[in-house]
Each structure stands twice: as C-alpha cells, then as structure tokens.
Amino acid sequence: MQLASLGFRTDVALRAAEGSEVTDRGGYLVIRSPGNPGFWWGNFLLLRAWPREGDGWRDRFAAEFPRAGHVAIGVDAAAAGGTLPAEFASLEPETSTVLTCAEIRAPGHVNTEAEIRPLTSDRDWRQSVELTLRCYGEQTAGDFQQLRSATRRRLTQAGRAAWFGAFDGGLLVAQLGICDAGGGLARYQDVETDPAARRRGLAGTLVWRAGRYAAEAFGAGRLVIVADPAEGAIRIYRACGFADMQSQFSFERASEG
C-alpha cells in the first residue's frame, strides 16, 4: 500500500498498528476506528488523487460512515492539484508541512531541569490526559481523549511506541509520542506543552530525546513529523535537524445537523 504522502503513509501505518481497519477501494482508502468513532482522523477517506468536480466524495464518505458526526477527507498528493470541486467548499482545508530528519540533533536550548522519561504508570497516563485538557483549555476528558490515551498506552506496551514526558516536581508539563511506522520510519505524535511551562526548551528537548530513542529502539533511519507551517513549533523541529519535505492536504468539518 504505497502512498506518495509520507505524512499519510505514516498516519495509516500507525492507525493500522493501533487496530484500525484499512480498506483499499481502489481510488481511495477507508480508515475506520470502530472503537473510537469520535476520532476524526481515525475515521476518514484517503483519496488516491486530487478531487475533481463530480467525483461525489461527500456522498462516498456518508456511505462509508453513515453515523459519523464529522467529515474527514485526506488527499494522497505531494502538491496541490488545482481548483477544488464545489462539494469541498464547506469543508475546512488544512495544509500541513511534513518534515523529515535522518540524524536528530540537540536543540539550541536543552532543558536540564525537568525529568525526561517515558510514561509508564497509571498516574503518568492520567496526567497525560490532564495535560492535553490544559493545552486545549478543556475541563473534562470526554470519550475521545480517554480512548486515545488507552490506545497510546496499548501501543507502548506492544513495543511499537513510547510516550515521553517532561516532569517538573512530579507534574507532567510536556509530552509527545514517538512511534514505529515500519520501513525504517518513526513518526512523532501529539507534541504538547502546558501553556504555563512554555519557552523553557521542553518541546525541543523531548523531540531530541525521543528521536535518539527511536534510532536505538526501532532502528529508525528517518524521523517524520507533521506540523502547522503557521505555528511556532515548526521552528523547534527545524532546530533539531528536521527539514521540510512535502505538504499534506486534508479537509474536515463537523457534519451538518
């Protein structure tokens, strides 16, 4: 199942490792996570080519996911393919940057004060969910966050991933995942820093430490991370040796009604 987009290639590999169903319909893939229907990018279509007028992708999404409360469609393309069809007008487009690195390096500011280590205990994983809520200004974890946390923990216990945290006095203040995507690739996931602990070099230090781990534990020869080109975090990744490689194109929205 060769994909042109390195971002989606690793996305699909990780969803499959987590237990999601991946079905090849020829012109598109269906990625389905029955255990977490609220996970938009665990339940999506991945088109093999840039969408054209009259393709009817919204109808196909509805047919594949008749009970979904969202629409999520990715395109396996390394570059934009021109004018989008009218049916995509109501979808929110997102163009991310796929960065890769063959040899990770320490960032300019290495944090030496926080304790950097993998998440292991029940308390660690509870703190992981609590940190995510603080990062997004939410008060209570819903089914989506709880199910994603449980999936991440299973992946680490299976040896396919590690979730690294930065702890300050026992409090988890930053975290990320590094996952074995197969074929010598390792993919970063969900880099998060507590708003009250930013500008301390925590994210860059975690990226560096996790990259070294991936080379040793997974035998990874290339690291992959996907970032919003407008967000400041992309500068942290470049400082650790990552370089822009491709763009990744996706379209989403909550379903009408």
mmCIF file of C-alpha atoms in Angstrom:
data_model
loop_
_atom_site.group_PDB
_atom_site.id
_atom_site.type_symbol
_atom_site.label_atom_id
_atom_site.label_comp_id
_atom_site.label_asym_id
_atom_site.label_seq_id
_atom_site.Cartn_x
_atom_site.Cartn_y
_atom_site.Cartn_z
ATOM 1 C CA MET A 1 0.000 0.000 0.000
ATOM 2 C CA GLN A 2 2.456 2.623 -1.263
ATOM 3 C CA LEU A 3 1.433 6.229 -0.638
ATOM 4 C CA ALA A 4 3.044 9.332 -2.109
ATOM 5 C CA SER A 5 2.407 11.392 1.026
ATOM 6 C CA LEU A 6 4.888 10.460 3.734
ATOM 7 C CA GLY A 7 2.601 12.095 6.275
ATOM 8 C CA PHE A 8 -0.384 9.940 5.348
ATOM 9 C CA ARG A 9 1.818 6.859 4.848
ATOM 10 C CA THR A 10 2.875 7.064 8.475
ATOM 11 C CA ASP A 11 -0.628 8.093 9.623
ATOM 12 C CA VAL A 12 -2.145 4.989 8.049
ATOM 13 C CA ALA A 13 0.649 2.768 9.394
ATOM 14 C CA LEU A 14 0.009 3.997 12.928
ATOM 15 C CA ARG A 15 -3.752 3.635 12.668
ATOM 16 C CA ALA A 16 -3.250 0.048 11.470
ATOM 17 C CA ALA A 17 -0.844 -0.633 14.360
ATOM 18 C CA GLU A 18 -3.497 0.691 16.746
ATOM 19 C CA GLY A 19 -6.032 -1.769 15.377
ATOM 20 C CA SER A 20 -7.930 0.419 12.938
ATOM 21 C CA GLU A 21 -9.348 -1.152 9.775
ATOM 22 C CA VAL A 22 -7.753 -0.062 6.486
ATOM 23 C CA THR A 23 -9.704 -0.959 3.344
ATOM 24 C CA ASP A 24 -8.459 -0.285 -0.197
ATOM 25 C CA ARG A 25 -11.336 0.677 -2.506
ATOM 26 C CA GLY A 26 -9.028 1.292 -5.466
ATOM 27 C CA GLY A 27 -9.398 5.038 -5.868
ATOM 28 C CA TYR A 28 -9.374 5.648 -2.132
ATOM 29 C CA LEU A 29 -8.654 4.078 1.235
ATOM 30 C CA VAL A 30 -11.130 3.834 4.093
ATOM 31 C CA ILE A 31 -9.581 4.107 7.535
ATOM 32 C CA ARG A 32 -12.028 3.076 10.228
ATOM 33 C CA SER A 33 -11.632 3.001 14.036
ATOM 34 C CA PRO A 34 -14.819 1.337 15.314
ATOM 35 C CA GLY A 35 -13.673 1.613 18.931
ATOM 36 C CA ASN A 36 -13.433 5.411 18.738
ATOM 37 C CA PRO A 37 -15.951 6.841 16.226
ATOM 38 C CA GLY A 38 -15.329 10.364 17.551
ATOM 39 C CA PHE A 39 -11.707 10.272 16.365
ATOM 40 C CA TRP A 40 -11.994 12.167 13.079
ATOM 41 C CA TRP A 41 -8.592 11.157 11.713
ATOM 42 C CA GLY A 42 -9.149 7.568 12.751
ATOM 43 C CA ASN A 43 -12.317 7.538 10.599
ATOM 44 C CA PHE A 44 -11.612 9.125 7.242
ATOM 45 C CA LEU A 45 -11.215 8.679 3.498
ATOM 46 C CA LEU A 46 -7.809 8.995 1.866
ATOM 47 C CA LEU A 47 -8.140 9.826 -1.832
ATOM 48 C CA ARG A 48 -5.557 8.498 -4.263
ATOM 49 C CA ALA A 49 -5.706 11.657 -6.415
ATOM 50 C CA TRP A 50 -6.725 15.302 -6.175
ATOM 51 C CA PRO A 51 -10.548 15.559 -6.111
ATOM 52 C CA ARG A 52 -12.375 16.640 -9.264
ATOM 53 C CA GLU A 53 -15.797 18.109 -9.926
ATOM 54 C CA GLY A 54 -18.452 15.402 -9.950
ATOM 55 C CA ASP A 55 -16.482 12.783 -8.011
ATOM 56 C CA GLY A 56 -19.057 12.785 -5.201
ATOM 57 C CA TRP A 57 -16.633 12.279 -2.329
ATOM 58 C CA ARG A 58 -19.022 13.715 0.258
ATOM 59 C CA ASP A 59 -21.611 11.095 -0.702
ATOM 60 C CA ARG A 60 -18.993 8.356 -0.554
ATOM 61 C CA PHE A 61 -17.923 9.480 2.907
ATOM 62 C CA ALA A 62 -21.553 9.397 4.059
ATOM 63 C CA ALA A 63 -21.956 5.908 2.613
ATOM 64 C CA GLU A 64 -18.818 4.618 4.351
ATOM 65 C CA PHE A 65 -19.584 6.376 7.657
ATOM 66 C CA PRO A 66 -23.379 6.769 7.838
ATOM 67 C CA ARG A 67 -23.378 7.557 11.573
ATOM 68 C CA ALA A 68 -20.365 9.877 11.659
ATOM 69 C CA GLY A 69 -20.677 13.271 13.278
ATOM 70 C CA HIS A 70 -17.950 14.636 11.033
ATOM 71 C CA VAL A 71 -16.431 14.648 7.567
ATOM 72 C CA ALA A 72 -12.683 13.976 7.183
ATOM 73 C CA ILE A 73 -11.002 13.521 3.810
ATOM 74 C CA GLY A 74 -7.288 13.412 3.064
ATOM 75 C CA VAL A 75 -5.552 13.513 -0.308
ATOM 76 C CA ASP A 76 -2.503 11.405 -1.108
ATOM 77 C CA ALA A 77 -0.672 14.092 -3.029
ATOM 78 C CA ALA A 78 2.689 15.780 -2.517
ATOM 79 C CA ALA A 79 1.452 19.008 -4.140
ATOM 80 C CA ALA A 80 -1.919 20.707 -4.615
ATOM 81 C CA GLY A 81 -3.747 19.662 -7.776
ATOM 82 C CA GLY A 82 -5.694 22.769 -8.730
ATOM 83 C CA THR A 83 -9.220 24.024 -8.163
ATOM 84 C CA LEU A 84 -11.265 22.106 -5.623
ATOM 85 C CA PRO A 85 -14.747 20.838 -6.536
ATOM 86 C CA ALA A 86 -17.782 22.704 -5.230
ATOM 87 C CA GLU A 87 -18.614 19.945 -2.734
ATOM 88 C CA PHE A 88 -15.428 20.790 -0.825
ATOM 89 C CA ALA A 89 -16.407 24.457 -0.360
ATOM 90 C CA SER A 90 -17.964 23.851 3.071
ATOM 91 C CA LEU A 91 -15.018 21.806 4.336
ATOM 92 C CA GLU A 92 -12.178 23.343 6.342
ATOM 93 C CA PRO A 93 -8.933 22.871 4.393
ATOM 94 C CA GLU A 94 -5.658 22.251 6.175
ATOM 95 C CA THR A 95 -2.228 22.219 4.579
ATOM 96 C CA SER A 96 0.418 20.849 6.917
ATOM 97 C CA THR A 97 4.166 20.561 6.430
ATOM 98 C CA VAL A 98 5.796 17.132 6.530
ATOM 99 C CA LEU A 99 9.346 17.350 7.875
ATOM 100 C CA THR A 100 11.956 14.590 7.990
ATOM 101 C CA CYS A 101 15.271 14.092 9.697
ATOM 102 C CA ALA A 102 17.962 11.413 9.280
ATOM 103 C CA GLU A 103 20.091 12.466 12.245
ATOM 104 C CA ILE A 104 18.496 14.227 15.196
ATOM 105 C CA ARG A 105 20.443 16.936 16.968
ATOM 106 C CA ALA A 106 20.047 18.730 20.263
ATOM 107 C CA PRO A 107 18.092 21.980 20.124
ATOM 108 C CA GLY A 108 19.755 25.280 20.924
ATOM 109 C CA HIS A 109 18.143 25.289 24.369
ATOM 110 C CA VAL A 110 18.276 21.901 26.109
ATOM 111 C CA ASN A 111 16.224 21.795 29.297
ATOM 112 C CA THR A 112 18.302 20.175 32.062
ATOM 113 C CA GLU A 113 15.906 20.868 34.930
ATOM 114 C CA ALA A 114 12.888 18.722 34.060
ATOM 115 C CA GLU A 115 12.883 14.941 34.420
ATOM 116 C CA ILE A 116 12.598 13.466 30.917
ATOM 117 C CA ARG A 117 11.326 9.875 30.806
ATOM 118 C CA PRO A 118 8.730 7.577 29.226
ATOM 119 C CA LEU A 119 5.231 7.406 30.686
ATOM 120 C CA THR A 120 4.768 4.092 32.483
ATOM 121 C CA SER A 121 2.421 4.192 35.492
ATOM 122 C CA ASP A 122 -1.329 4.686 35.811
ATOM 123 C CA ARG A 123 -0.599 8.088 37.337
ATOM 124 C CA ASP A 124 1.598 9.036 34.363
ATOM 125 C CA TRP A 125 -1.160 8.223 31.906
ATOM 126 C CA ARG A 126 -3.794 10.067 33.942
ATOM 127 C CA GLN A 127 -1.519 13.082 33.893
ATOM 128 C CA SER A 128 -1.186 12.697 30.131
ATOM 129 C CA VAL A 129 -4.924 13.223 29.677
ATOM 130 C CA GLU A 130 -4.925 16.108 32.171
ATOM 131 C CA LEU A 131 -2.098 17.812 30.267
ATOM 132 C CA THR A 132 -3.993 17.512 26.989
ATOM 133 C CA LEU A 133 -7.010 19.176 28.601
ATOM 134 C CA ARG A 134 -4.869 22.056 29.902
ATOM 135 C CA CYS A 135 -3.320 22.541 26.474
ATOM 136 C CA TYR A 136 -6.721 22.862 24.802
ATOM 137 C CA GLY A 137 -8.496 24.745 27.579
ATOM 138 C CA GLU A 138 -10.894 21.901 28.339
ATOM 139 C CA GLN A 139 -12.116 20.955 31.795
ATOM 140 C CA THR A 140 -13.305 17.363 31.455
ATOM 141 C CA ALA A 141 -11.982 14.474 29.405
ATOM 142 C CA GLY A 142 -14.539 13.043 27.004
ATOM 143 C CA ASP A 143 -14.663 9.591 25.471
ATOM 144 C CA PHE A 144 -12.361 10.676 22.640
ATOM 145 C CA GLN A 145 -9.464 11.670 24.928
ATOM 146 C CA GLN A 146 -9.848 8.644 27.171
ATOM 147 C CA LEU A 147 -9.972 6.225 24.262
ATOM 148 C CA ARG A 148 -6.983 7.843 22.537
ATOM 149 C CA SER A 149 -4.970 7.634 25.760
ATOM 150 C CA ALA A 150 -5.834 3.956 26.168
ATOM 151 C CA THR A 151 -4.814 3.281 22.560
ATOM 152 C CA ARG A 152 -1.483 5.064 23.018
ATOM 153 C CA ARG A 153 -0.775 3.065 26.134
ATOM 154 C CA ARG A 154 -1.521 -0.226 24.372
ATOM 155 C CA LEU A 155 0.818 0.758 21.553
ATOM 156 C CA THR A 156 3.634 1.464 24.002
ATOM 157 C CA GLN A 157 3.033 -1.817 25.830
ATOM 158 C CA ALA A 158 3.273 -3.635 22.487
ATOM 159 C CA GLY A 159 6.680 -2.043 21.866
ATOM 160 C CA ARG A 160 5.506 -0.023 18.862
ATOM 161 C CA ALA A 161 5.752 3.382 20.538
ATOM 162 C CA ALA A 162 6.978 5.343 23.526
ATOM 163 C CA TRP A 163 5.335 8.375 25.107
ATOM 164 C CA PHE A 164 7.903 10.708 26.629
ATOM 165 C CA GLY A 165 7.097 13.256 29.283
ATOM 166 C CA ALA A 166 8.838 16.181 30.933
ATOM 167 C CA PHE A 167 8.090 16.249 34.661
ATOM 168 C CA ASP A 168 8.547 19.268 36.925
ATOM 169 C CA GLY A 169 8.295 18.284 40.585
ATOM 170 C CA GLY A 170 6.305 15.219 39.601
ATOM 171 C CA LEU A 171 3.872 17.199 37.404
ATOM 172 C CA LEU A 172 3.748 16.314 33.717
ATOM 173 C CA VAL A 173 4.244 19.600 31.847
ATOM 174 C CA ALA A 174 5.106 18.422 28.306
ATOM 175 C CA GLN A 175 4.752 15.226 26.302
ATOM 176 C CA LEU A 176 4.967 13.613 22.889
ATOM 177 C CA GLY A 177 4.810 10.201 21.285
ATOM 178 C CA ILE A 178 7.351 8.516 19.024
ATOM 179 C CA CYS A 179 6.039 5.530 17.074
ATOM 180 C CA ASP A 180 7.484 2.823 14.876
ATOM 181 C CA ALA A 181 5.814 3.312 11.479
ATOM 182 C CA GLY A 182 7.701 0.455 9.798
ATOM 183 C CA GLY A 183 10.143 0.556 6.904
ATOM 184 C CA GLY A 184 12.759 2.371 8.959
ATOM 185 C CA LEU A 185 10.392 5.277 9.670
ATOM 186 C CA ALA A 186 9.460 6.691 13.073
ATOM 187 C CA ARG A 187 6.624 9.186 13.434
ATOM 188 C CA TYR A 188 6.142 11.795 16.158
ATOM 189 C CA GLN A 189 2.678 12.313 17.605
ATOM 190 C CA ASP A 190 0.934 14.979 19.674
ATOM 191 C CA VAL A 191 3.693 17.311 20.872
ATOM 192 C CA GLU A 192 2.087 19.190 23.786
ATOM 193 C CA THR A 193 3.415 21.665 26.347
ATOM 194 C CA ASP A 194 1.464 23.105 29.274
ATOM 195 C CA PRO A 195 0.746 26.790 28.495
ATOM 196 C CA ALA A 196 2.264 27.679 31.885
ATOM 197 C CA ALA A 197 5.540 25.867 31.061
ATOM 198 C CA ARG A 198 6.352 27.148 27.593
ATOM 199 C CA ARG A 199 9.574 28.821 26.429
ATOM 200 C CA ARG A 200 11.674 26.547 28.634
ATOM 201 C CA GLY A 201 13.060 24.302 25.900
ATOM 202 C CA LEU A 202 10.860 21.375 26.896
ATOM 203 C CA ALA A 203 9.433 20.519 23.461
ATOM 204 C CA GLY A 204 12.802 20.628 21.725
ATOM 205 C CA THR A 205 14.394 18.527 24.437
ATOM 206 C CA LEU A 206 11.629 15.922 24.141
ATOM 207 C CA VAL A 207 11.924 15.846 20.337
ATOM 208 C CA TRP A 208 15.673 15.278 20.604
ATOM 209 C CA ARG A 209 15.479 12.602 23.286
ATOM 210 C CA ALA A 210 12.632 10.756 21.542
ATOM 211 C CA GLY A 211 14.494 10.805 18.221
ATOM 212 C CA ARG A 212 17.536 9.203 19.820
ATOM 213 C CA TYR A 213 15.280 6.576 21.377
ATOM 214 C CA ALA A 214 13.666 5.784 18.006
ATOM 215 C CA ALA A 215 17.038 5.166 16.385
ATOM 216 C CA GLU A 216 18.036 2.742 19.133
ATOM 217 C CA ALA A 217 14.729 1.015 19.924
ATOM 218 C CA PHE A 218 13.110 0.911 16.457
ATOM 219 C CA GLY A 219 16.192 1.066 14.224
ATOM 220 C CA ALA A 220 14.628 4.109 12.587
ATOM 221 C CA GLY A 221 16.719 5.697 9.858
ATOM 222 C CA ARG A 222 14.312 8.544 9.170
ATOM 223 C CA LEU A 223 12.161 10.540 11.558
ATOM 224 C CA VAL A 224 8.881 12.091 10.404
ATOM 225 C CA ILE A 225 6.898 14.905 11.988
ATOM 226 C CA VAL A 226 3.905 16.850 10.638
ATOM 227 C CA ALA A 227 3.373 20.456 11.670
ATOM 228 C CA ASP A 228 1.262 23.523 11.012
ATOM 229 C CA PRO A 229 3.546 25.851 8.999
ATOM 230 C CA ALA A 230 1.993 28.882 10.728
ATOM 231 C CA GLU A 231 2.741 27.673 14.275
ATOM 232 C CA GLY A 232 5.961 28.455 16.127
ATOM 233 C CA ALA A 233 6.591 24.783 16.944
ATOM 234 C CA ILE A 234 7.868 24.175 13.419
ATOM 235 C CA ARG A 235 10.944 26.272 14.222
ATOM 236 C CA ILE A 236 11.707 23.941 17.138
ATOM 237 C CA TYR A 237 11.651 20.923 14.830
ATOM 238 C CA ARG A 238 13.933 22.606 12.308
ATOM 239 C CA ALA A 239 16.341 23.466 15.120
ATOM 240 C CA CYS A 240 16.555 19.730 15.898
ATOM 241 C CA GLY A 241 17.614 18.894 12.332
ATOM 242 C CA PHE A 242 14.263 18.488 10.555
ATOM 243 C CA ALA A 243 13.819 19.818 7.026
ATOM 244 C CA ASP A 244 10.616 20.479 5.075
ATOM 245 C CA MET A 245 9.855 17.688 2.606
ATOM 246 C CA GLN A 246 6.207 17.756 1.492
ATOM 247 C CA SER A 247 2.840 19.319 2.090
ATOM 248 C CA GLN A 248 -0.071 17.262 3.453
ATOM 249 C CA PHE A 249 -3.629 18.116 2.417
ATOM 250 C CA SER A 250 -6.743 17.402 4.450
ATOM 251 C CA PHE A 251 -10.335 18.627 4.646
ATOM 252 C CA GLU A 252 -12.703 18.346 7.601
ATOM 253 C CA ARG A 253 -15.758 19.658 9.375
ATOM 254 C CA ALA A 254 -18.481 18.582 11.754
ATOM 255 C CA SER A 255 -21.425 17.057 9.908
ATOM 256 C CA GLU A 256 -24.416 19.253 9.198
ATOM 257 C CA GLY A 257 -27.139 18.812 11.750
#
